[in-house]
CSV table of C-alpha atoms and ligand atoms in Angstrom, one decimal:
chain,number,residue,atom,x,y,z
A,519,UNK,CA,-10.9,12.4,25.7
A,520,UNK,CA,-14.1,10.9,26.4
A,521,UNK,CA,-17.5,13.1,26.7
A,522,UNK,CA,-21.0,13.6,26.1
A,523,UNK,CA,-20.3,13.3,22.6
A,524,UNK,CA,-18.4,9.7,22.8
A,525,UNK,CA,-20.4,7.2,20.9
A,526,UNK,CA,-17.2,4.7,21.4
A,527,UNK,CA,-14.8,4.8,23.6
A,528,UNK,CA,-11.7,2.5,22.5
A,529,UNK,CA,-9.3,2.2,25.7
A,530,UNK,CA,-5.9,0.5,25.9
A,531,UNK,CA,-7.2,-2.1,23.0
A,532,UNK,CA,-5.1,-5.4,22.8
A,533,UNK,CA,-6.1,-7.9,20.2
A,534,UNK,CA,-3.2,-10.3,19.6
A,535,UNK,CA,-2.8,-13.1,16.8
A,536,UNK,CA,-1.4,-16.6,18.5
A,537,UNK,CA,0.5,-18.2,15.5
A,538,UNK,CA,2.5,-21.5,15.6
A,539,UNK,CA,5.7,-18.6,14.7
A,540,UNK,CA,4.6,-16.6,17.8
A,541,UNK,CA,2.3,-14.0,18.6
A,542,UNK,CA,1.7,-11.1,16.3
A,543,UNK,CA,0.4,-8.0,18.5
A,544,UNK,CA,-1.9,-6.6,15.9
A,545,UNK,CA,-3.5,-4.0,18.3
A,546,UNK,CA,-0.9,-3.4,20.9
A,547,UNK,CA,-2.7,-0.4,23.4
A,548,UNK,CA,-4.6,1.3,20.8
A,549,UNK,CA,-7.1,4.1,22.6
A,550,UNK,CA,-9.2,6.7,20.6
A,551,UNK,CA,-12.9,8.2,21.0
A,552,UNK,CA,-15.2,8.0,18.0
A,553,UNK,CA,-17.9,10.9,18.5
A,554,UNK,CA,-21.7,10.5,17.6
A,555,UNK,CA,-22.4,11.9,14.2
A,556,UNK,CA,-18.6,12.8,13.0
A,557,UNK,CA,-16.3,10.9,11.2
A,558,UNK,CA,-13.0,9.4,12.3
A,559,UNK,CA,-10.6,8.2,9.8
A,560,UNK,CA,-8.2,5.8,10.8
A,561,UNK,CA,-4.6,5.9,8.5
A,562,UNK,CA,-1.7,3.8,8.4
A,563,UNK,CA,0.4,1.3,6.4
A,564,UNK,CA,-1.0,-2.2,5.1
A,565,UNK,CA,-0.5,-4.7,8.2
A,566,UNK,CA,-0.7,-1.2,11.3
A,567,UNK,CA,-3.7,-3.0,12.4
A,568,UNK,CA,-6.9,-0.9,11.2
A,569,UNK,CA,-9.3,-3.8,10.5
A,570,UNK,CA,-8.3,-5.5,12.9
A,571,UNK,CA,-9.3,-1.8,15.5
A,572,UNK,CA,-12.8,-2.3,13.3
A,573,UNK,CA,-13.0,-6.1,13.7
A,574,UNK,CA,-12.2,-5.8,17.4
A,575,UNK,CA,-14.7,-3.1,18.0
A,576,UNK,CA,-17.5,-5.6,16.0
A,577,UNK,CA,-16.0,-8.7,18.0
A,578,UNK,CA,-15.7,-10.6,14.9
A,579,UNK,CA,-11.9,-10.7,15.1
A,580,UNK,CA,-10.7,-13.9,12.9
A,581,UNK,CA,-9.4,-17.1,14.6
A,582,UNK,CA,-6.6,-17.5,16.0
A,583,UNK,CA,-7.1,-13.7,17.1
A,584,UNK,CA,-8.3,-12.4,20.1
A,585,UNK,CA,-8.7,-9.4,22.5
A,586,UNK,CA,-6.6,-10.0,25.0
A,587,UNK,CA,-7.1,-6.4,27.4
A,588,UNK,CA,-8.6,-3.2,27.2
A,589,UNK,CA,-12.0,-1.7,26.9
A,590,UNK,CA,-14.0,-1.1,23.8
A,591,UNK,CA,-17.3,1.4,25.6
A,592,UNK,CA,-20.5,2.0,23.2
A,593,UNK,CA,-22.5,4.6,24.2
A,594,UNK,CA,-26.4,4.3,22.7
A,595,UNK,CA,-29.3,5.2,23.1
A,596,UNK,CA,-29.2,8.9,21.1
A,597,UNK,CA,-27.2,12.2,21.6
A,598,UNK,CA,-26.9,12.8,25.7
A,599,UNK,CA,-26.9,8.9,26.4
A,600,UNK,CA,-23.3,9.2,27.9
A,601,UNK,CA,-24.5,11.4,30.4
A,602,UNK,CA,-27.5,8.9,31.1
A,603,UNK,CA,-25.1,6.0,31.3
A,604,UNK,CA,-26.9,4.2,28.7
A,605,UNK,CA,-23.6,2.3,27.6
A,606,UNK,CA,-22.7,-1.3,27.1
A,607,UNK,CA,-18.6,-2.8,27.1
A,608,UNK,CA,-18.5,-4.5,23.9
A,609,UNK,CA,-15.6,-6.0,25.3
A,610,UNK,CA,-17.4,-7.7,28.2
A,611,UNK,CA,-19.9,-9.1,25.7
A,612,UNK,CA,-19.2,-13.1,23.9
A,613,UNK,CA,-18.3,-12.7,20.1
A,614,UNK,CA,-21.7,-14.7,19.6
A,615,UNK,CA,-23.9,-13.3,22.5
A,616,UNK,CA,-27.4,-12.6,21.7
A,617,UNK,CA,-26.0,-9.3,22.7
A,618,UNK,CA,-23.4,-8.4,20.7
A,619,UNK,CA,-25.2,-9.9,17.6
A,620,UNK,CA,-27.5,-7.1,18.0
A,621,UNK,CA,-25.3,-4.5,18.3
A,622,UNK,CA,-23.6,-5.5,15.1
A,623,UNK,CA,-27.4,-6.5,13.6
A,624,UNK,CA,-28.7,-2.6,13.8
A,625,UNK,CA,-26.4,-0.8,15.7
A,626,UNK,CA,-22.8,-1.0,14.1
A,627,UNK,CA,-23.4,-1.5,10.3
A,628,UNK,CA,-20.0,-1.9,8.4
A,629,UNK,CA,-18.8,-2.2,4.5
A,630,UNK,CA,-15.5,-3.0,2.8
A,631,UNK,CA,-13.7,-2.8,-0.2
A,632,UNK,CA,-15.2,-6.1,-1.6
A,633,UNK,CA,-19.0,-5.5,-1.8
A,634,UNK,CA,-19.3,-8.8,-2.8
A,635,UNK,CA,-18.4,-10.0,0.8
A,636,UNK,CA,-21.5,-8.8,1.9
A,637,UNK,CA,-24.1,-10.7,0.1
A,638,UNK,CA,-24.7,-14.1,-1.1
A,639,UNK,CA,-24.4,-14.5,-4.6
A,640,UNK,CA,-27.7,-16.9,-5.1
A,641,UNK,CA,-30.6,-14.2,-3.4
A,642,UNK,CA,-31.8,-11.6,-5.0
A,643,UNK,CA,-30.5,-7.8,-3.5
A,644,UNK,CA,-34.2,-6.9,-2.4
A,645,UNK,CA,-34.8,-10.7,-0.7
A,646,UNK,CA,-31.2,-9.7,1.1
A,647,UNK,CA,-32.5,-6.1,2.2
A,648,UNK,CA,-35.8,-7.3,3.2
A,649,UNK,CA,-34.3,-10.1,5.0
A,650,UNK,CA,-32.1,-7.9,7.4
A,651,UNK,CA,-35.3,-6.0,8.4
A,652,UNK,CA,-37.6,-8.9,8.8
A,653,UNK,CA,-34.4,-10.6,10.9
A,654,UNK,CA,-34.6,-7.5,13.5
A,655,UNK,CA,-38.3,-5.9,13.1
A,656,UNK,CA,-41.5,-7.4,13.4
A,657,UNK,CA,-42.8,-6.2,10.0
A,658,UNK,CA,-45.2,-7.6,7.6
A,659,UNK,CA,-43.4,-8.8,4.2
A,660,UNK,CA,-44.7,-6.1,2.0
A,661,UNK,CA,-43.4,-3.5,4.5
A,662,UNK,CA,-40.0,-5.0,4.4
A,663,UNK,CA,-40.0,-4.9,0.9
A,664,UNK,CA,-41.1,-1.4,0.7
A,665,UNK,CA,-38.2,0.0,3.3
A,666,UNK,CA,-35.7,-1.7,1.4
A,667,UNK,CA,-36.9,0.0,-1.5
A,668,UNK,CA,-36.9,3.1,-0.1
A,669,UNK,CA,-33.1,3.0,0.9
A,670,UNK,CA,-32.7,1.6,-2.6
A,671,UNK,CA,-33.2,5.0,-4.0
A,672,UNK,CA,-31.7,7.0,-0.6
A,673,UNK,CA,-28.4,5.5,-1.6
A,674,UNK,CA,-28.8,6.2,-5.2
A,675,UNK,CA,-29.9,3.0,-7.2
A,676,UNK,CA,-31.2,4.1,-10.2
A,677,UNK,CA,-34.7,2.2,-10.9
A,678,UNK,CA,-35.0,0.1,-7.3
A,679,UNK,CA,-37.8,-1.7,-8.3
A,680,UNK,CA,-36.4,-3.4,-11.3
A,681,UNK,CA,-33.0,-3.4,-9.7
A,682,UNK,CA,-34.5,-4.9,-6.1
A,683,UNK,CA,-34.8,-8.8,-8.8
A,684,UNK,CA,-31.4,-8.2,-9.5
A,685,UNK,CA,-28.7,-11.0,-8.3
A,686,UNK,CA,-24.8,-8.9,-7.0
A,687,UNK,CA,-23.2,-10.0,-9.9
A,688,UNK,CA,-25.7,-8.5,-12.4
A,689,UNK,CA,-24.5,-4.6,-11.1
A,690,UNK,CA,-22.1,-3.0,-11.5
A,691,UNK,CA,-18.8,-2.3,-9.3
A,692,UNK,CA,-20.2,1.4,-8.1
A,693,UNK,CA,-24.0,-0.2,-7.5
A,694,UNK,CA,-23.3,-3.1,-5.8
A,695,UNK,CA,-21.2,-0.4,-3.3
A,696,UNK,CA,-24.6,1.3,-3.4
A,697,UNK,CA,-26.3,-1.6,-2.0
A,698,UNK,CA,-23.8,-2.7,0.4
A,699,UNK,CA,-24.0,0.9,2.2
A,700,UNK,CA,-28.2,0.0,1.9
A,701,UNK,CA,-27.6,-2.6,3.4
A,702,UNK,CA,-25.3,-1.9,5.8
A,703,UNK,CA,-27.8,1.3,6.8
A,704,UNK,CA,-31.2,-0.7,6.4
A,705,UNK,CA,-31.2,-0.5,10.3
A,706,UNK,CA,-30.6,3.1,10.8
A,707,UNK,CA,-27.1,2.2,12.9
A,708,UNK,CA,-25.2,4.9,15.0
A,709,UNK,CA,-21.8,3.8,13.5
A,710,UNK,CA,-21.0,3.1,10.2
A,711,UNK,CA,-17.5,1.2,10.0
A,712,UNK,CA,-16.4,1.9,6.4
A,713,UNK,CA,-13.3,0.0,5.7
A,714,UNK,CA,-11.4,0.8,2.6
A,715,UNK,CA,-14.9,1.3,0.9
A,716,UNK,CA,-13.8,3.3,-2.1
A,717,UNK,CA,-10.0,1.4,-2.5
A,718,UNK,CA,-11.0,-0.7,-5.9
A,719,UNK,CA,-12.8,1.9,-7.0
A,720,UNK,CA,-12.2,4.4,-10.7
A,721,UNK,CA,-11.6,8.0,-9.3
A,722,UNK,CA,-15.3,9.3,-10.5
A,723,UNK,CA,-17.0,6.5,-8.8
A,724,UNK,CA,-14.8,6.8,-5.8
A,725,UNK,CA,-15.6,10.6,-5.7
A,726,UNK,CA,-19.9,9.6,-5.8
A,727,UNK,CA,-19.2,6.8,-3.2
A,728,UNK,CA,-17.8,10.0,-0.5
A,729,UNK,CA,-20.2,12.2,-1.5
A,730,UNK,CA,-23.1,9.8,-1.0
A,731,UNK,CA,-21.8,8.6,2.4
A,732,UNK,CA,-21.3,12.4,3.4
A,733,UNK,CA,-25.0,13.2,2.4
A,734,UNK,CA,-26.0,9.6,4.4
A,735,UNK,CA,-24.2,10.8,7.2
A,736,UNK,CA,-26.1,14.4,7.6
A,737,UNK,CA,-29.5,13.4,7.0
A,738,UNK,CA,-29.3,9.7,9.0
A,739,UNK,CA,-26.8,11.6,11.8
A,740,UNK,CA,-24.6,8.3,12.3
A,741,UNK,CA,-21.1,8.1,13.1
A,742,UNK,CA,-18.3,7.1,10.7
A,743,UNK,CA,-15.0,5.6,11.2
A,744,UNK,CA,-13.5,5.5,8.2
A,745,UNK,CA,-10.5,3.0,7.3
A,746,UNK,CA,-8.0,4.0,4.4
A,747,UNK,CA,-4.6,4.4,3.6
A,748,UNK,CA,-5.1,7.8,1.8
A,749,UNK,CA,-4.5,11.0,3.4
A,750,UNK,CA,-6.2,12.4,0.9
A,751,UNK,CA,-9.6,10.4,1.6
A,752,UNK,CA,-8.9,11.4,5.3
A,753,UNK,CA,-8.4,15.3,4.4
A,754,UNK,CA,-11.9,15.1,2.8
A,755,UNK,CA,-14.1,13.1,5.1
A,756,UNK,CA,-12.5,13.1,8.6
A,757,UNK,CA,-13.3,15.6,11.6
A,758,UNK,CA,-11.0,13.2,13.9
A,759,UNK,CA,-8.1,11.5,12.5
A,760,UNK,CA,-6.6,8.0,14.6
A,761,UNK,CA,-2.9,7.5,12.9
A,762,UNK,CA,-1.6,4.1,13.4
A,763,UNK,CA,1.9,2.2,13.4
A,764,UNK,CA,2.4,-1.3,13.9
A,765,UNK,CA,-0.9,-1.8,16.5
A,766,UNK,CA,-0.2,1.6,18.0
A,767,UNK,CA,-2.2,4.8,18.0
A,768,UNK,CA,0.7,7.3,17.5
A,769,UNK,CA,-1.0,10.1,17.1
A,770,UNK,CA,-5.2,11.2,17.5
A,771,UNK,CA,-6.4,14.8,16.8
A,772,UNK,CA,-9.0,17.0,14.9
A,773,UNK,CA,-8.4,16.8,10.8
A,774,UNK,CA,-6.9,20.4,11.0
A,775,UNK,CA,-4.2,19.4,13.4
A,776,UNK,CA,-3.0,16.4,11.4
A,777,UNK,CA,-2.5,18.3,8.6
A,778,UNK,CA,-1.2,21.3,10.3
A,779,UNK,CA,0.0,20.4,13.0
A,780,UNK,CA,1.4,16.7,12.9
A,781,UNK,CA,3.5,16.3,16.0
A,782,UNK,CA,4.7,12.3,15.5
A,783,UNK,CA,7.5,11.7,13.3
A,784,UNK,CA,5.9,9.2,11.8
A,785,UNK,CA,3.1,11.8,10.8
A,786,UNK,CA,5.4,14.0,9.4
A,787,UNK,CA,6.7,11.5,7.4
A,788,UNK,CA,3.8,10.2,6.1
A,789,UNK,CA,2.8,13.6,5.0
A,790,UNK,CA,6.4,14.5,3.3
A,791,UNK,CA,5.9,11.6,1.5
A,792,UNK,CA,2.5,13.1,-0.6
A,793,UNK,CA,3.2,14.6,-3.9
A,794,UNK,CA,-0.3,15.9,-4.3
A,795,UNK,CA,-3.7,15.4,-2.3
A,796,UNK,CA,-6.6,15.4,-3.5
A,797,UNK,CA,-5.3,13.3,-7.1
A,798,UNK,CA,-6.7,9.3,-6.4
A,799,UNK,CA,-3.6,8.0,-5.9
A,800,UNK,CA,-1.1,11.4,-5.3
A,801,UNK,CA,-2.3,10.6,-1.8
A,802,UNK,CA,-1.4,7.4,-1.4
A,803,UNK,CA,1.0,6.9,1.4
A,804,UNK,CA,4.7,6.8,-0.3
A,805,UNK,CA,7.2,4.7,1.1
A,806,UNK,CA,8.8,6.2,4.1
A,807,UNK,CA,13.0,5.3,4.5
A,808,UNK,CA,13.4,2.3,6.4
A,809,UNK,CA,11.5,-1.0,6.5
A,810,UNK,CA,8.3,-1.9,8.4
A,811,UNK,CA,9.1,-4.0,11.0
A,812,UNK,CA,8.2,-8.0,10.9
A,813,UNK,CA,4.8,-8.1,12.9
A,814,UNK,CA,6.1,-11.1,14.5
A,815,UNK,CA,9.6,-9.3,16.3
A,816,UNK,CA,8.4,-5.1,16.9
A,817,UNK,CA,11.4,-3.5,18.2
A,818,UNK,CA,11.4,-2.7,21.7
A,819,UNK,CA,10.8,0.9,23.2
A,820,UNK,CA,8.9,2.9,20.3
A,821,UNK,CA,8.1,0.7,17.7
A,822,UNK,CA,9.1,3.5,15.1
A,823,UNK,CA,12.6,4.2,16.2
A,824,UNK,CA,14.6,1.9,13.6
A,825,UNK,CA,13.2,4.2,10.7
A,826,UNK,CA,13.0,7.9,13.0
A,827,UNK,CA,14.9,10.2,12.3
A,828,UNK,CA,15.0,11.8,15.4
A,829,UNK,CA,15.3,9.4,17.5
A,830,UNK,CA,16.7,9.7,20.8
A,831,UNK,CA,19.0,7.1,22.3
A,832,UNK,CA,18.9,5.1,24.8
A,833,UNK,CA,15.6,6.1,25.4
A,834,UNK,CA,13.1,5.3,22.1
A,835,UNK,CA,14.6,2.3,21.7
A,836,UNK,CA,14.6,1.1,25.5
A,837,UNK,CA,11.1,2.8,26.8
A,838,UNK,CA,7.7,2.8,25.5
A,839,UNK,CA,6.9,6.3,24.6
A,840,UNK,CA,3.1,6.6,26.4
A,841,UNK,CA,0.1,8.8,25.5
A,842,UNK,CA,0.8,12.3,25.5
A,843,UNK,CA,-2.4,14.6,25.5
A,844,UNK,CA,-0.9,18.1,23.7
A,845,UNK,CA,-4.7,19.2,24.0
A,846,UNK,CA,-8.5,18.5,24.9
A,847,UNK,CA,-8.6,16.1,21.5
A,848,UNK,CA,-5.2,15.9,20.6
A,849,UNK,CA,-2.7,12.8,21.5
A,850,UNK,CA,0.6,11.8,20.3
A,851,UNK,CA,2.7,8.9,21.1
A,852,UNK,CA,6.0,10.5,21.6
A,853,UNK,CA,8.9,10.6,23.8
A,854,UNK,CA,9.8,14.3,22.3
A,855,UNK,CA,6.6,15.6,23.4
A,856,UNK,CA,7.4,13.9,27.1
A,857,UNK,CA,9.9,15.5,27.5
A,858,UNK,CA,8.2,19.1,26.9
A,859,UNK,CA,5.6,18.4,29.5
V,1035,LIG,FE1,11.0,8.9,17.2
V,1035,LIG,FE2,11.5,8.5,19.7
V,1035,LIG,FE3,9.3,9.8,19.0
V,1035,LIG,FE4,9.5,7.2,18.6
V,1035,LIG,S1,9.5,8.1,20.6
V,1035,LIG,S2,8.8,8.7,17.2
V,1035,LIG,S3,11.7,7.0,18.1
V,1035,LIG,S4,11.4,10.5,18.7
């Protein structure tokens, strides 16, 4: 799946959680391509182990986690840098490396649900913008002031310059998501991890917050992965779409296919179980029949099989089911589709 277009290539992830109860395989051979300039939404239940893909992939992976195998490949440098080789293995890199801390500095910016996370409630927003450029650039105060302005309005802040004195807590919820995306762009990064931005949000807001990142994303040309639990956030913002179930990738493709086309049973659930998309909250992912597994004891063979209904015996529940490629960008995780090929 990986080609000139790869800005990351995630291969055969394992990031594991060592608790005093055991060992909780949060990514468990997760692999998936993110392309330069498109976005890829990553879906799945609470607990399926999207953050922890975007944690691993900015090696800031909480204690006591860790990646334990596989290969996380960035790919800088501008468009045609694959075919250069100008790439770096994240997953080669220490957490704390000089390294890695600019990679995640200016290359990989990423927001969340809680904008609040992102800055410190006792600076001003402008000190905290400036700051982040004169941390990376050799710039002159004034000129740091003056970028962060300018992104101030690119992201929409209505009057930066009275709004650059402000403190977080003096915005308001849909602002301070404003300034966490200027802040989390201030570098011009190639990747923009976006995880659950718009979750918290009222549905008007939400909708500004997708517009404005879909306007970002054409005139700045960065990539976007794009964590959520609603289809209906994927259906309007993804080009690729990485489905996940308890640490697995069970199913990658172009938006289209997902939709159309879902192969995995656990897809096909997932998309039975929408009344309406499109309606903030009718996308939602329903419950599906069957309980989610305790992260702590996954079943053996596919992961999915106590809650599948077609599962075959004997074998889902005995053998791994591994990556199937149905196409040049499509993979499911499947032991029906094994047995076609
Ligand atoms: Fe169902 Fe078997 Fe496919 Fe798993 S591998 S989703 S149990 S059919």
């Amino acid at each position: 799946m990986a080609d000139q277009d790869s800005l990351i290539e995630v291969r055969d992830l394992r990031t594991y959680f060592y608790l005093r109860e055991g060992i909780v395989r949060a990514v468990d051979g997760a692999s998936f391509t993110i392309r330069r300039g498109k976005t890829t939404g990553v879906v799945g239940e609470s607990g399926c182990g999207k953050s922890v893909t975007a944690q691993s992939i900015m090696q800031i992976v909480p204690k006591p986690g860790r990646i334990v195998g596989g290969e996380i490949t960035f790919h800088y440098g501008g468009p045609g840098a694959a075919k250069g080789g100008a790439q770096v293995k994240i997953t080669d890199l220490a957490p704390q490396s000089d390294e890695m801390r600019a990679i995640r500095g200016s290359a990989i910016g990423m927001i969340f649900q809680e904008p609040m996370s992102s800055f410190s409630p006792v600076h001003t927003i402008g000190d905290q913008l400036s700051e982040t450029i004169l941390l990376h650039q050799s710039v002159s105060k004034g000129t740091a002031r003056e970028i962060a302005l300018q992104m101030m309005g690119h992201v929409g802040i209505a009057n930066p310059e009275r709004n650059f004195a402000a403190y977080p807590y003096q915005l308001s919820g849909g602002m301070r998501q404003r300034a966490m995306i200027a802040m989390a762009l201030m570098l011009r990064p190639s990747l923009l991890i976006a995880d659950e931005p718009t979750t918290a949000l009222d549905v008007t807001t939400e909708a500004q917050i997708l517009r404005l990142m879909r306007r970002l994303q054409g005139e700045l040309g960065m990539a976007i992965m794009f964590i959520t639990h609603d289809l209906g956030v994927i259906a309007e913002m993804a080009d690729d779409v990485v489905v996940m179930y308890l640490g697995r990738v069970v199913e990658y493709a172009g938006v289209d296919a997902i939709f159309h086309e879902p192969r995995h049973p656990y897809l096909q659930a997932l998309l039975r179980s929408i009344p309406r998309i499109g309606v903030k909250g009718g996308g939602r992912l329903a419950a599906i029949e069957g309980m989610v597994p305790n992260p702590l004891d996954i079943p053996a063979g596919c992961p999915f099989h106590p809650r599948c209904p077609e599962l075959i015996p004997e074998l889902c529940d005995v053998q791994t089911p591994p990556d199937t490629l149905l196409g040049q960008r499509h993979m499911v995780a499947c032991h029906l589709y094994r047995r076609e090929g």
